[in-house]
């Protein structure tokens, strides 16, 4: 019943002791059946009573996110056992804060120590490479006979650098020989990508009076601050004089090059190298121990972090909800208002009693039902099967409170109308298998918590996909269409009544089969006879067949929608809408469009090739479309030759005129009667109120004293919550409107012109919509034929190429072509065509069906629920 009509809701007032409020709200959060209202809308969020507690919870979440980030950085799995721990007690919040603070401080200290150790390790590693590379530089120059560079006019990387750089000419040796012993040098490490610019600036700034040697460090080094692997190079710069030394150091500083002390003599370099290696080994040991300690801390935290997140979020949600409450004058009681389902009042009371018992309080909580004219929220009890179909309806609009819900009927009509457009048993089988796989593997797929939005959409509609596959497989068997081919299970019920010699004549390319002599006495058992697959008039035959069944299904679907509107009118106490809207709408639909469907069935049953009476042979069968057009235009049937009759049955002409006249009379019936009745009721009400005012109100109580339900005030109202099951008063803004489910907040001023215009709009919308909506269902026929033809084209233009090859390599070609055909089938015919049929089916439900009875002007019931809150938090974490 909850799926057919939303749950009865009531507004309640809760009185909770200050000491027990936390526990009561915690129990209500576990139950998830109360939607709290903010009783402090004008109070700033930073001025509410529990703002400090909310900030403490935010701080706990920040620390947990820091721990989670470090755990993910190390690739440590976080255990998720599916546990749902209870919200901690307020005093436990202090212990959690202390635990998180200790873990954060310990982890930050470990990280700082590790970063400092890695920085020292990097420095020692770079110094080791410098000592190794510079030894090679000095050995090379020593082999040149000078022990140091003698010519400083060129530098590697300078624009005029050539193969003679660093070589000693006789002239240069004579001029600079006395200076060679005074050369100074600096050694360091620089990022490899900065080296070219570093060389150019060095040469230009020092005017070529420096000598640069560099060598790449083959292995990448770890940056201690970011953890990235970087490539660096070792360099040595020779210069002469303190002035050049100052320039060189400034340039090194600008390019963030690291300079290291390098001894001048080989013995000192070897001694330093040995010391560096020893220190590196010691650092490796300390680093290993530091990493082990960090790993142990993170592994211990990973076991509990999921539960910690749940506890912190529950505490925060509780205090955030408590901020919606009011304090009484004594500050010993918290007052709140919430919407709850009437059927769950006892569960709510039991949950609050459990919360009170946890605190040891003897004062029970109080729950009072309130009277209100506000619109209650809409709440449907759903399960994993019905949720997907309800989401389809809610995407159009949330149902108004207590109006008829289209979801239970959508469970059947949606996959069925989809199947009419997607009627191929082969493609449907692929969809069916995919939907069945998602349903069977539901539990394991839920645990994956995928971040892919497209996959989540498919998985959320797994039961819709499953039903669409089942229904499409059925319609595929009815159409006898499997990957554009037919299956021949029962054999054809047609036979060729021709001789073999006649069929083999060269002029005979096709033969017309006569139903009188070439068809057995029994119809084909299931679906379409497979002989139509090879018939040249296949499309012409299927056109008429699918067009007619599309109109029949559409008319039945719309009539059902009109019938559902009766429930809304009865429930919301709108008798005037029954007599002035429902009855004329139903008559208009039945007398015109249902009569059209009856003519289709009459033609199918009475007219045929083997009919004994001559008036019913195949040549006398009239066109249903022409008959309907002539009927609406009050035009007589076209003249026919005997033995055919002008009409399909006796009295058809008189009956059709009566039906059209009755349907036309329904238009002024819908347009004029209701506004004038409402005006008459309003005038009587005003007269009665005037008499009440004159007599002091002793004799008359309301505007319904004379037994007339006033549509513009209380005729459309449901009982108020405090007196009749929690339903809310719902006066209509314009005499109840055209559909049920509208809820107002009070009595509005009566304006006859507005009501008349409103009624005129709805009348025109219904009359014109009935015609356009009926034609709109022809998309069932159009998309079905388009899908079948596209499937046939894909078969004949792709797969047939491989099947036509008779040579030995035909199998290899068929294997490749089948792969292409399979990819195109899945991507185009299943995915794209399936999505197209899905959208058209959605439109038929939203516009053609739901417009007859559904307003969708409500708002969703969003209770305070830990389950929903945690699911939303997990979704945000997955998005991040």
Coordinates of N, CA, C and O in Angstrom, one line a residue, residues 311 391 442 587 627:
X311 N 32.3 6.4 13.7 CA 32.0 7.0 15.0 C 32.1 8.5 15.0 O 31.2 9.2 15.5
X391 N 12.8 5.7 -8.7 CA 13.7 6.8 -9.1 C 13.3 7.3 -10.5 O 13.5 8.5 -10.8
X442 N 25.3 -9.2 -7.1 CA 25.0 -7.9 -6.5 C 25.8 -7.7 -5.3 O 26.4 -6.6 -5.1
X587 N -15.3 9.7 -21.0 CA -16.2 9.6 -22.1 C -15.5 10.0 -23.4 O -15.6 9.3 -24.4
X627 N -12.0 5.5 -42.1 CA -13.2 5.4 -41.4 C -13.3 6.4 -40.2 O -14.3 7.0 -40.0

